[in-house]
Amino acid sequence: MRPVSRRSLIAGGLALLASACSSNRSTPSTTTAVPSTTDRATTTTTSSSTTTTTTAAPTTTVAAPTTLAPVEFADPFTLGVASGDPDATSVVLWTRLAPDPTSADGGMPEADVELAWEVSATESFDDLLVAGIAVATAADAHSVHVVADLPSDGEHWYRWRVGQYTSPVGRTSRAPAQAATARFASASCQNYEAGFYAAHRDVVEQRPDFVVWLGDYIYEYAAGAPGAVRSHGTAEPTDLDGYRLRYARYKTDGDLQAAHRSCPWFVVWDDHEVQNDYAGLVPQDPAQAPGFAVRRAAAYRAWWEHMPVRLPPPTQLAGDPTAEYRIYRDAVWGGLLGMAMLDGRQYRSDQACAGQPAGLEPPCAEMAEPQRTMLGAAQEQWVGATFGTWGTTWNLLANQTVLSDLRVGGAVLNADQWDGYPAARQRLLDQLGASSNVVVVTGDIHAGIVGRLGGRGVELVSPSISSTSVLPPSYEPLVKLLPSVVDAELGHRGYFLHTVTGTEWRAELRLVDDATVAGSPVAPHATYVITAGTNDVRMA
Ligand code: FE
Ligand code: CA
C-alpha cells in the first residue's frame, strides 16, 4: 500500500469536472496541468483537446468513480488503449472511441463525448491515485490524449470509462529518476498483410519498461498484396478518412493492442505512415506532386490521432498543408539513457540519382552535394545542441534508415538510407562523436544488422515486426563481409530487446520463426554486448 501522503486525488471532482467540460477547446479547466517536457525546444507539448486533472490537493483518497451517463453506442474500446512519452513526472494516456473500426468515423455520433480516465497502483483499481475527465472530439476522430501526472515511479495501471463501458487496463509508468537497469524493445515495420504480430506477443511476455517504435506503423499499400496473410481492408489511403481507416485496421490486432497495454511507447514515424520513400514534400512518384502536401498533412493528422505522443494536434490540414509538424524530441530514462528521437522523412532532400538502378556503378554526382540533407537544418542544429547533454551513461539516437556504411566498393545499394546522403551522414557522425557511449537504434530495412559507426558508436538495426525482407536473405554472407558490419540476419522478423545498466548494454535479437503463421514461436537469436567506455560491440 502507498502512504496517503503520496496519493493525489480528485476529491469528488469528477462530477464537477463533468459539468465544466465542454467541447470548446478554449474552456479552461481549473485543474488542468501541463507538465514540462525534457524537450527543451518544444513549447507546446500537450494536446489542447484534453483536460487533465491531477495532483492539486492531496489530502484524501480519490472518491469512488462518478457514474457516467449511459451512452447509445456500442462498446467503443475496439482499438485498445496506449500510453507513451513518459517523462519524470507524467505519461500520456491514449485511446480512441470507435464502436465500428471499419467506418471512417469509428461508428461514433457527431457529438463530442466525455470520458473518464483513472490511474491506480493496482491492476484491480481498488485504490485510485489519479483520475479526470477528458473530451473526445469528433474533430479528432474521438481520439484522446491526456497527460497524467503519476505520483511516484514504478508500475501504474490505467483505464478509460465512457457511459456503461470500461476499457481494457494498461500498464505504464513515468520515467524513473534513477534506475539500475532499463529494459526496452526497439522495433519497426509491421505490415499487416505481410504477417502476424508474434513479435508483439513476445514483447508482452518480456515485459520491457518501454518500447521505442522507429516507424512504418502502418503501410499505405492497397489491400490485396500478393502473398497477403490478411487484408488491409481498403484502397491506398490518400485522405484523412483513408488513413483513419488504415490505422483502425492495424489497431484491431490483439497482439498489437497487448503490446501497447504492456508499457509506454516512444513513437516516431518513417515513410509508410504517408507513402513509401516520400521525401519532404516530394512523393515517391513525381507525377503525384499535385495534392501531395494535403495528403501528407492528412497522414500526419491521422498518425497523431492514433499514437500516444506528447505532441500538439497537427493543424496543417486545416491551414497551410506545407507547414512543418515537428515530432523530433528527446527523453531521459533514469540517469541511464538519454534519447534523441529523429524525423528522417519530413525535412530530407529527395533521393539522389533518380533513375539510376541499384547496382555496383558509382553513384551520380548529385548524391555527394554538400547541401543535401536528411534532417533539415533546424533538426541538425537541435541534434547538435541536444545529443549527449542529458548527463546519462548512454546516449541513444532513435533513427529511421540505416546509418552504417553499407556501400559495396563505393556503390550505394539503397539511396534512401544515410548511404545516399553522405555529407549529411558525416555531419551527424561528427555530432555523435562528441559524446561517448553512443548507440543508434534503427528500423526500415527489415533486417537485423549490427554495425560500427567508425569509432563514434554502435548501430543496432532491428528486423521488421512482420514486413517481408527487402534485402534478399541470400545476400546475408555479403552483408556480413562489409567492413562496418558486425553481424546480419536477413531472413526473419523480430525486434531487439535491450537490457541497459551503468556498465553494459546487452542487445538481444529476438526472431520470429515464421511471421506468416499465427502464433509462431519467438526465440533469441544472438546477443550483442557494448561495454561502457568502449564505443564498440561484440557478440556475447
Ligand atoms: Fe518498413
Ligand atoms: Ca521505411
Coordinates of C-alpha atoms and ligand atoms in Angstrom, one line a residue:
M1 CA 0.0 0.0 0.0
R2 CA 1.1 3.5 -0.6
P3 CA 1.1 6.1 2.1
V4 CA -1.8 8.5 1.9
S5 CA 0.5 11.5 1.5
R6 CA 1.7 10.2 -1.8
R7 CA -1.7 9.9 -3.3
S8 CA -3.1 12.5 -5.5
L9 CA -6.8 12.8 -5.7
I10 CA -9.9 14.1 -7.3
A11 CA -11.8 14.7 -4.1
G12 CA -15.2 14.5 -5.5
G13 CA -14.2 16.5 -8.5
L14 CA -15.4 14.1 -11.3
A15 CA -18.9 15.3 -11.2
L16 CA -17.8 18.9 -11.1
L17 CA -15.5 18.4 -13.9
A18 CA -18.0 16.7 -16.0
S19 CA -20.3 19.6 -15.7
A20 CA -17.4 22.0 -16.5
C21 CA -16.2 20.1 -19.5
S22 CA -17.2 21.3 -22.9
S23 CA -16.3 20.7 -26.5
N24 CA -15.0 24.2 -26.6
R25 CA -11.2 23.7 -26.6
S26 CA -10.5 27.0 -25.1
T27 CA -12.6 26.4 -22.0
P28 CA -10.1 26.3 -19.2
S29 CA -10.2 23.7 -16.5
T30 CA -9.3 24.8 -13.1
T31 CA -7.1 21.8 -12.6
T32 CA -5.5 21.4 -15.9
A33 CA -1.9 20.6 -15.6
V34 CA 0.7 21.0 -18.4
P35 CA 3.8 19.2 -17.3
S36 CA 7.1 20.2 -18.6
T37 CA 8.9 18.0 -21.1
T38 CA 12.5 17.0 -21.5
D39 CA 12.3 18.5 -24.9
R40 CA 13.6 22.0 -24.1
A41 CA 13.0 23.4 -27.6
T42 CA 9.3 22.4 -27.8
T43 CA 6.9 24.9 -26.2
T44 CA 3.6 23.1 -26.8
T45 CA 3.6 19.6 -25.6
T46 CA 0.0 18.8 -24.6
S47 CA -3.0 18.3 -26.8
S48 CA -5.3 21.2 -26.4
S49 CA -8.2 18.9 -26.7
T50 CA -7.6 17.2 -23.4
T51 CA -8.4 18.1 -19.9
T52 CA -6.3 16.6 -17.2
T53 CA -6.9 16.5 -13.5
T54 CA -4.0 15.7 -11.3
T55 CA -2.3 16.4 -8.1
A56 CA -4.0 19.6 -7.0
A57 CA -4.9 18.9 -3.4
P58 CA -3.5 15.6 -2.0
T59 CA -5.5 15.4 1.3
T60 CA -7.8 12.5 0.9
T61 CA -8.2 9.4 -1.2
V62 CA -9.8 9.7 -4.6
A63 CA -13.5 9.5 -4.4
A64 CA -15.2 6.5 -5.8
P65 CA -15.7 6.9 -9.6
T66 CA -18.7 9.0 -10.6
T67 CA -21.4 7.2 -12.5
L68 CA -21.3 8.3 -16.1
A69 CA -24.5 8.7 -18.0
P70 CA -25.2 5.7 -20.3
V71 CA -24.3 6.1 -24.0
E72 CA -26.2 4.9 -27.0
F73 CA -23.3 3.5 -29.0
A74 CA -21.8 0.0 -28.7
D75 CA -18.5 -0.7 -26.8
P76 CA -16.1 2.0 -28.1
F77 CA -12.8 0.4 -27.0
T78 CA -12.2 -1.7 -30.1
L79 CA -8.8 0.0 -30.7
G80 CA -7.4 -0.6 -27.3
V81 CA -5.5 1.8 -25.0
A82 CA -2.0 3.1 -25.0
S83 CA 0.5 5.2 -23.1
G84 CA 3.6 7.0 -24.2
D85 CA 6.3 9.7 -23.9
P86 CA 6.8 9.2 -20.2
D87 CA 8.8 12.0 -18.6
A88 CA 10.0 12.5 -15.0
T89 CA 6.5 13.4 -13.7
S90 CA 3.9 12.1 -16.1
V91 CA 2.9 10.0 -19.1
V92 CA 0.5 10.4 -22.0
L93 CA -2.6 8.2 -21.9
W94 CA -4.4 7.5 -25.2
T95 CA -7.5 5.9 -26.6
R96 CA -9.9 6.4 -29.4
L97 CA -13.6 5.7 -29.2
A98 CA -14.6 3.6 -32.2
P99 CA -17.6 1.2 -31.8
D100 CA -17.2 0.4 -35.5
P101 CA -13.5 0.5 -36.6
T102 CA -14.5 -0.3 -40.2
S103 CA -16.2 3.1 -40.5
A104 CA -14.1 6.2 -41.1
D105 CA -15.9 8.0 -38.2
G106 CA -15.4 4.9 -36.0
G107 CA -19.2 4.5 -35.8
M108 CA -19.4 7.4 -33.3
P109 CA -22.1 10.1 -33.3
E110 CA -21.1 13.6 -34.4
A111 CA -21.1 14.8 -30.8
D112 CA -18.1 15.2 -28.6
V113 CA -18.1 12.7 -25.8
E114 CA -16.8 13.0 -22.2
L115 CA -14.9 10.1 -20.8
A116 CA -13.2 9.4 -17.5
W117 CA -9.6 8.2 -17.1
E118 CA -8.3 6.5 -14.0
V119 CA -4.9 5.5 -12.7
S120 CA -4.3 3.1 -9.9
A121 CA -1.4 1.4 -8.2
T122 CA -3.1 -1.9 -8.6
E123 CA -4.5 -3.8 -11.6
S124 CA -7.8 -4.3 -9.8
F125 CA -8.3 -0.5 -9.4
D126 CA -9.3 -0.8 -5.8
D127 CA -7.2 2.3 -5.0
L128 CA -7.4 5.2 -7.5
L129 CA -4.4 7.5 -7.4
V130 CA -5.3 10.0 -10.2
A131 CA -8.3 10.5 -12.4
G132 CA -10.0 13.0 -14.5
I133 CA -12.4 13.8 -17.3
A134 CA -11.4 14.3 -20.9
V135 CA -13.3 15.1 -24.0
A136 CA -13.1 13.0 -27.2
T137 CA -14.0 15.3 -30.0
A138 CA -15.4 14.4 -33.4
A139 CA -12.7 16.7 -34.9
D140 CA -10.0 14.3 -33.5
A141 CA -11.9 11.2 -34.6
H142 CA -12.8 10.8 -30.9
S143 CA -9.2 10.1 -30.0
V144 CA -8.0 11.5 -26.8
H145 CA -4.6 12.2 -25.3
V146 CA -4.3 13.0 -21.6
V147 CA -1.1 14.0 -19.7
A148 CA -1.4 12.1 -16.4
D149 CA 0.8 13.1 -13.6
L150 CA 1.8 10.0 -11.8
P151 CA 2.6 10.3 -8.0
S152 CA 5.6 8.0 -8.0
D153 CA 8.0 6.0 -10.1
G154 CA 7.2 2.4 -10.9
E155 CA 4.3 0.4 -12.3
H156 CA 0.9 2.0 -12.6
W157 CA -2.3 0.9 -14.2
Y158 CA -4.8 3.0 -16.2
R159 CA -8.1 2.6 -17.9
W160 CA -10.9 4.7 -19.5
R161 CA -14.6 4.7 -18.9
V162 CA -17.4 6.1 -21.0
G163 CA -21.1 5.5 -20.3
Q164 CA -21.6 1.9 -19.3
Y165 CA -18.2 0.8 -20.8
T166 CA -14.8 0.3 -19.2
S167 CA -11.7 -0.1 -21.4
P168 CA -9.1 -2.8 -21.1
V169 CA -6.4 -2.0 -18.5
G170 CA -2.9 -0.8 -19.4
R171 CA 0.3 -0.8 -17.5
T172 CA 2.5 2.2 -17.6
S173 CA 5.0 4.4 -15.7
R174 CA 6.7 7.7 -15.7
A175 CA 10.4 7.9 -16.4
P176 CA 12.1 7.0 -13.2
A177 CA 14.5 9.4 -11.5
Q178 CA 17.0 6.6 -11.0
A179 CA 17.2 3.1 -12.5
A180 CA 19.8 0.4 -12.1
T181 CA 18.6 -1.3 -15.2
A182 CA 16.4 -0.3 -18.2
R183 CA 14.9 -2.9 -20.5
F184 CA 13.3 -1.8 -23.7
A185 CA 12.4 -3.0 -27.1
S186 CA 13.2 -1.3 -30.4
A187 CA 11.0 -2.2 -33.3
S188 CA 9.5 -1.1 -36.6
C189 CA 7.7 -2.1 -39.8
Q190 CA 4.5 -4.0 -39.1
N191 CA 2.9 -4.6 -42.5
Y192 CA -0.4 -6.1 -41.5
E193 CA -0.9 -8.0 -44.7
A194 CA 2.6 -9.5 -44.7
G195 CA 2.4 -11.3 -41.4
F196 CA 1.0 -11.7 -37.9
Y197 CA 2.3 -10.0 -34.8
A198 CA 4.0 -12.8 -32.9
A199 CA 6.8 -10.4 -32.2
H200 CA 4.4 -8.1 -30.3
R201 CA 3.1 -11.1 -28.3
D202 CA 6.7 -11.8 -27.3
V203 CA 7.2 -8.1 -26.3
V204 CA 4.3 -8.6 -23.9
E205 CA 5.8 -11.7 -22.5
Q206 CA 9.2 -10.0 -22.0
R207 CA 7.6 -7.0 -20.1
P208 CA 10.0 -4.3 -21.1
D209 CA 10.0 -0.9 -19.4
F210 CA 9.2 0.8 -22.7
V211 CA 9.1 0.3 -26.5
V212 CA 10.9 2.6 -29.0
W213 CA 8.9 2.5 -32.2
L214 CA 11.0 3.5 -35.2
G215 CA 8.4 3.9 -37.9
D216 CA 6.3 2.1 -40.5
Y217 CA 3.4 1.6 -38.0
I218 CA 1.1 1.3 -41.0
Y219 CA 1.7 0.6 -44.6
E220 CA -0.2 2.6 -47.1
Y221 CA -0.5 -0.1 -49.8
A222 CA -3.9 -1.1 -51.2
A223 CA -5.4 -4.2 -49.9
G224 CA -4.6 -7.5 -51.6
A225 CA -0.9 -7.6 -52.0
P226 CA 0.4 -10.9 -53.4
G227 CA 1.1 -13.4 -50.5
A228 CA -1.0 -11.4 -48.0
V229 CA -2.0 -13.4 -45.0
R230 CA -4.8 -10.9 -44.1
S231 CA -6.2 -7.8 -45.6
H232 CA -5.5 -4.1 -45.2
G233 CA -9.3 -3.8 -45.9
T234 CA -9.2 -0.6 -48.0
A235 CA -7.7 1.0 -51.1
E236 CA -4.5 3.0 -50.7
P237 CA -5.2 5.9 -48.3
T238 CA -4.8 9.4 -49.7
D239 CA -7.1 11.4 -47.4
L240 CA -7.9 11.7 -43.7
D241 CA -10.7 9.1 -43.8
G242 CA -8.5 6.7 -45.7
Y243 CA -5.6 7.0 -43.2
R244 CA -8.0 6.8 -40.2
L245 CA -9.4 3.5 -41.6
R246 CA -5.9 2.1 -42.1
Y247 CA -4.8 2.9 -38.5
A248 CA -8.1 1.4 -37.2
R249 CA -7.5 -1.8 -39.1
Y250 CA -4.0 -2.1 -37.7
K251 CA -5.1 -1.3 -34.2
T252 CA -7.7 -4.0 -34.1
D253 CA -4.9 -6.6 -33.8
G254 CA -4.9 -8.2 -30.4
D255 CA -1.2 -8.7 -30.1
L256 CA -0.5 -5.0 -31.1
Q257 CA -3.1 -3.9 -28.5
A258 CA -1.5 -6.1 -25.9
A259 CA 2.0 -4.6 -26.6
H260 CA 0.6 -1.1 -26.1
R261 CA -1.1 -2.2 -22.9
S262 CA 2.1 -3.7 -21.6
C263 CA 4.2 -0.5 -21.3
P264 CA 4.6 3.1 -22.6
W265 CA 5.9 3.6 -26.1
F266 CA 8.1 6.3 -27.6
V267 CA 6.9 6.6 -31.3
V268 CA 8.4 8.2 -34.3
W269 CA 7.4 7.7 -37.9
D270 CA 9.1 6.6 -41.1
D271 CA 7.9 6.8 -44.7
H272 CA 4.9 4.4 -44.9
E273 CA 2.9 6.5 -42.4
V274 CA 2.5 8.6 -45.5
Q275 CA 3.9 6.9 -48.6
N276 CA 6.8 4.7 -49.5
D277 CA 10.1 6.7 -49.9
Y278 CA 8.5 10.1 -49.8
A279 CA 11.0 12.9 -49.1
G280 CA 9.7 16.1 -47.5
L281 CA 7.0 17.4 -49.9
V282 CA 8.2 15.1 -52.8
P283 CA 6.1 12.0 -53.3
Q284 CA 7.7 8.7 -54.5
D285 CA 6.2 9.3 -58.0
P286 CA 6.8 13.0 -59.1
A287 CA 3.6 12.7 -61.1
Q288 CA 1.7 12.7 -57.8
A289 CA 3.1 16.0 -56.7
P290 CA -0.1 17.9 -57.1
G291 CA -2.0 17.4 -53.8
F292 CA 0.7 15.6 -52.1
A293 CA 1.1 18.3 -49.4
V294 CA -2.6 17.9 -48.5
R295 CA -2.2 14.1 -48.5
R296 CA 0.8 14.3 -46.2
A297 CA -1.0 16.7 -43.8
A298 CA -3.9 14.2 -43.6
A299 CA -1.5 11.3 -42.9
Y300 CA 0.3 13.3 -40.2
R301 CA -3.0 14.2 -38.6
A302 CA -4.2 10.5 -38.6
W303 CA -0.8 9.5 -37.1
W304 CA -1.2 11.9 -34.2
E305 CA -4.8 10.8 -33.6
H306 CA -3.7 7.2 -33.2
M307 CA -0.3 7.5 -31.4
P308 CA 0.2 8.1 -27.6
V309 CA 2.5 11.0 -28.3
R310 CA 3.2 14.2 -26.2
L311 CA 2.6 16.4 -29.2
P312 CA 0.0 19.0 -30.1
P313 CA -2.5 18.1 -32.7
P314 CA -1.3 18.9 -36.3
T315 CA -3.2 21.8 -37.7
Q316 CA -1.7 21.7 -41.2
L317 CA -4.7 20.1 -42.8
A318 CA -7.0 23.0 -41.9
G319 CA -4.3 25.6 -42.6
D320 CA -1.1 25.5 -44.7
P321 CA -0.6 21.9 -45.7
T322 CA 3.1 22.5 -46.5
A323 CA 3.8 23.8 -42.9
E324 CA 6.1 21.6 -40.8
Y325 CA 4.9 19.4 -38.0
R326 CA 7.6 18.8 -35.5
I327 CA 7.9 15.4 -33.9
Y328 CA 11.6 15.2 -33.2
R329 CA 12.1 15.3 -29.5
D330 CA 14.1 13.8 -26.6
A331 CA 13.6 11.8 -23.5
V332 CA 15.6 10.7 -20.4
W333 CA 15.3 7.4 -18.5
G334 CA 16.6 7.1 -15.0
G335 CA 20.1 8.5 -15.4
L336 CA 20.9 5.6 -17.7
L337 CA 19.6 6.7 -21.0
G338 CA 19.1 10.0 -22.9
M339 CA 17.4 9.6 -26.2
A340 CA 17.0 11.8 -29.3
M341 CA 14.2 10.7 -31.5
L342 CA 14.7 11.8 -35.1
D343 CA 12.4 12.6 -38.0
G344 CA 14.3 11.4 -41.1
R345 CA 11.4 11.9 -43.6
Q346 CA 9.8 15.3 -43.3
Y347 CA 12.8 17.5 -44.0
R348 CA 15.0 15.4 -46.2
S349 CA 16.3 16.1 -49.7
D350 CA 14.8 13.9 -52.4
Q351 CA 16.6 10.7 -53.0
A352 CA 19.5 11.3 -55.4
C353 CA 20.3 9.7 -58.7
A354 CA 16.6 9.1 -59.7
G355 CA 16.5 6.6 -62.4
Q356 CA 19.8 5.0 -61.6
P357 CA 19.1 1.4 -60.7
A358 CA 20.7 -0.1 -57.6
G359 CA 23.9 -1.8 -58.8
L360 CA 27.6 -1.7 -58.5
E361 CA 28.0 1.5 -60.5
P362 CA 29.4 4.6 -58.6
P363 CA 26.6 7.0 -57.6
C364 CA 25.8 10.1 -59.6
A365 CA 27.5 13.3 -58.6
E366 CA 24.3 14.7 -57.1
M367 CA 24.5 12.3 -54.2
A368 CA 27.6 14.0 -52.8
E369 CA 26.4 17.5 -52.9
P370 CA 27.1 19.0 -49.5
Q371 CA 23.7 20.8 -49.1
R372 CA 21.8 17.6 -49.3
T373 CA 20.1 16.9 -46.0
M374 CA 18.4 14.1 -44.2
L375 CA 17.2 16.0 -41.1
G376 CA 16.9 19.6 -42.3
A377 CA 18.9 22.5 -40.9
A378 CA 16.8 23.1 -37.8
Q379 CA 16.8 19.4 -36.7
E380 CA 20.5 19.1 -37.4
Q381 CA 21.1 22.1 -35.2
W382 CA 18.8 20.6 -32.5
V383 CA 20.8 17.3 -32.6
G384 CA 24.0 19.2 -32.0
A385 CA 22.5 21.2 -29.2
T386 CA 20.7 18.3 -27.5
F387 CA 22.5 15.0 -28.1
G388 CA 24.7 13.9 -25.2
T389 CA 23.6 16.7 -22.9
W390 CA 21.4 14.5 -20.6
G391 CA 24.1 13.6 -18.1
T392 CA 23.2 9.9 -18.7
T393 CA 25.6 7.0 -19.1
W394 CA 24.2 6.1 -22.5
N395 CA 23.4 8.4 -25.4
L396 CA 20.7 6.9 -27.7
L397 CA 19.7 8.0 -31.2
A398 CA 16.3 6.7 -32.4
N399 CA 16.7 6.8 -36.1
Q400 CA 14.8 5.7 -39.2
T401 CA 17.1 4.5 -42.0
V402 CA 20.4 2.6 -41.7
L403 CA 23.3 4.9 -40.7
S404 CA 26.1 2.3 -41.0
D405 CA 28.1 2.3 -44.2
L406 CA 26.7 -0.4 -46.4
R407 CA 28.3 0.7 -49.6
V408 CA 29.8 -2.0 -51.7
G409 CA 33.1 -0.8 -53.3
G410 CA 31.6 2.8 -53.3
A411 CA 28.3 1.7 -54.9
V412 CA 25.2 2.7 -53.0
L413 CA 22.7 -0.2 -52.9
N414 CA 19.9 1.9 -51.2
A415 CA 19.9 5.6 -52.0
D416 CA 17.0 6.0 -49.4
Q417 CA 19.4 5.3 -46.5
W418 CA 22.1 7.5 -45.0
D419 CA 24.4 6.0 -47.6
G420 CA 22.5 8.2 -50.1
Y421 CA 23.2 11.3 -48.0
P422 CA 26.9 11.1 -47.4
A423 CA 27.5 14.8 -46.5
A424 CA 24.6 14.8 -44.0
R425 CA 25.8 11.5 -42.6
Q426 CA 29.3 13.0 -42.0
R427 CA 27.8 15.9 -40.2
L428 CA 25.7 13.6 -38.0
L429 CA 28.6 11.3 -37.2
D430 CA 30.7 14.4 -36.2
Q431 CA 27.9 15.4 -33.8
L432 CA 27.7 11.9 -32.3
G433 CA 31.4 11.7 -32.0
A434 CA 31.3 14.5 -29.4
S435 CA 29.7 12.0 -27.0
S436 CA 30.8 8.6 -25.7
N437 CA 28.6 5.5 -25.2
V438 CA 26.6 6.3 -28.3
V439 CA 24.0 3.7 -29.5
V440 CA 21.8 4.2 -32.6
V441 CA 18.7 2.1 -32.9
T442 CA 17.3 1.9 -36.5
G443 CA 14.5 0.2 -38.4
D444 CA 13.3 0.5 -42.0
I445 CA 15.3 -2.2 -43.8
H446 CA 13.5 -5.3 -42.4
A447 CA 16.8 -7.0 -41.4
G448 CA 18.7 -7.4 -38.2
I449 CA 22.1 -5.6 -38.6
V450 CA 24.7 -4.7 -36.1
G451 CA 27.1 -2.0 -37.3
R452 CA 30.1 0.0 -36.2
L453 CA 30.0 3.8 -36.8
G454 CA 33.6 4.4 -37.3
G455 CA 34.5 4.7 -33.6
R456 CA 31.6 7.0 -32.9
G457 CA 29.3 4.3 -31.6
V458 CA 27.3 1.2 -32.4
E459 CA 24.1 0.8 -34.6
L460 CA 21.5 -1.8 -33.8
V461 CA 19.1 -2.3 -36.7
S462 CA 16.0 -4.2 -35.7
P463 CA 14.2 -6.5 -38.1
S464 CA 10.6 -5.8 -39.0
I465 CA 7.8 -7.0 -36.8
S466 CA 6.1 -8.5 -39.8
S467 CA 7.1 -6.8 -43.1
T468 CA 8.9 -9.0 -45.7
S469 CA 12.6 -8.9 -46.4
V470 CA 13.9 -6.0 -48.5
L471 CA 17.4 -7.4 -48.8
P472 CA 17.2 -11.0 -50.1
P473 CA 18.3 -13.4 -47.4
S474 CA 20.8 -14.8 -49.9
Y475 CA 22.7 -11.5 -49.5
E476 CA 23.5 -12.3 -45.9
P477 CA 27.0 -13.6 -46.4
L478 CA 27.8 -10.5 -48.5
V479 CA 26.4 -8.0 -45.9
K480 CA 28.4 -9.7 -43.2
L481 CA 31.6 -9.1 -45.1
L482 CA 31.1 -5.4 -45.3
P483 CA 33.7 -3.6 -43.1
S484 CA 31.2 -1.7 -41.0
V485 CA 29.0 -4.7 -40.3
V486 CA 29.5 -6.9 -37.2
D487 CA 26.6 -9.2 -37.9
A488 CA 23.5 -9.5 -40.0
E489 CA 20.4 -11.7 -40.1
L490 CA 18.2 -11.1 -43.2
G491 CA 15.7 -13.9 -43.1
H492 CA 13.4 -13.4 -40.1
R493 CA 11.1 -10.9 -38.5
G494 CA 11.6 -9.8 -34.9
Y495 CA 13.0 -7.0 -32.7
F496 CA 15.8 -6.0 -30.4
L497 CA 15.3 -6.4 -26.6
H498 CA 17.9 -4.1 -24.8
T499 CA 19.0 -4.5 -21.2
V500 CA 21.0 -1.5 -20.2
T501 CA 23.0 -0.9 -17.0
G502 CA 25.6 1.6 -15.9
T503 CA 28.4 -0.6 -17.2
E504 CA 26.9 -2.7 -20.1
W505 CA 24.4 -2.7 -22.9
R506 CA 23.1 -6.1 -23.9
A507 CA 21.0 -6.2 -27.1
E508 CA 19.2 -9.5 -27.7
L509 CA 18.0 -10.0 -31.2
R510 CA 14.7 -11.9 -30.9
L511 CA 13.4 -13.6 -34.0
V512 CA 10.0 -14.9 -35.1
D513 CA 10.2 -18.4 -36.5
D514 CA 7.6 -17.6 -39.3
A515 CA 5.6 -14.4 -39.1
T516 CA 3.2 -15.7 -41.8
V517 CA 1.9 -18.3 -39.2
A518 CA -0.3 -17.0 -36.5
G519 CA 1.1 -17.9 -33.1
S520 CA 4.6 -18.6 -34.4
P521 CA 7.2 -19.0 -31.7
V522 CA 9.8 -16.3 -31.0
A523 CA 13.3 -17.1 -29.7
P524 CA 16.6 -15.3 -29.0
H525 CA 19.0 -15.4 -32.0
A526 CA 22.1 -13.7 -30.6
T527 CA 23.1 -11.1 -28.0
Y528 CA 25.4 -8.2 -28.7
V529 CA 27.3 -6.5 -25.9
I530 CA 28.6 -3.0 -25.6
T531 CA 30.8 -2.3 -22.6
A532 CA 30.5 1.3 -21.4
G533 CA 33.5 3.3 -22.4
T534 CA 34.4 1.2 -25.5
N535 CA 32.1 2.6 -28.2
D536 CA 32.4 -0.9 -29.7
V537 CA 30.3 -4.0 -29.8
R538 CA 30.9 -7.8 -29.6
M539 CA 28.9 -10.9 -29.8
A540 CA 28.1 -12.3 -26.3
Ligands
FE1 FE 9.2 -0.9 -43.4
CA2 CA 10.6 2.5 -44.1

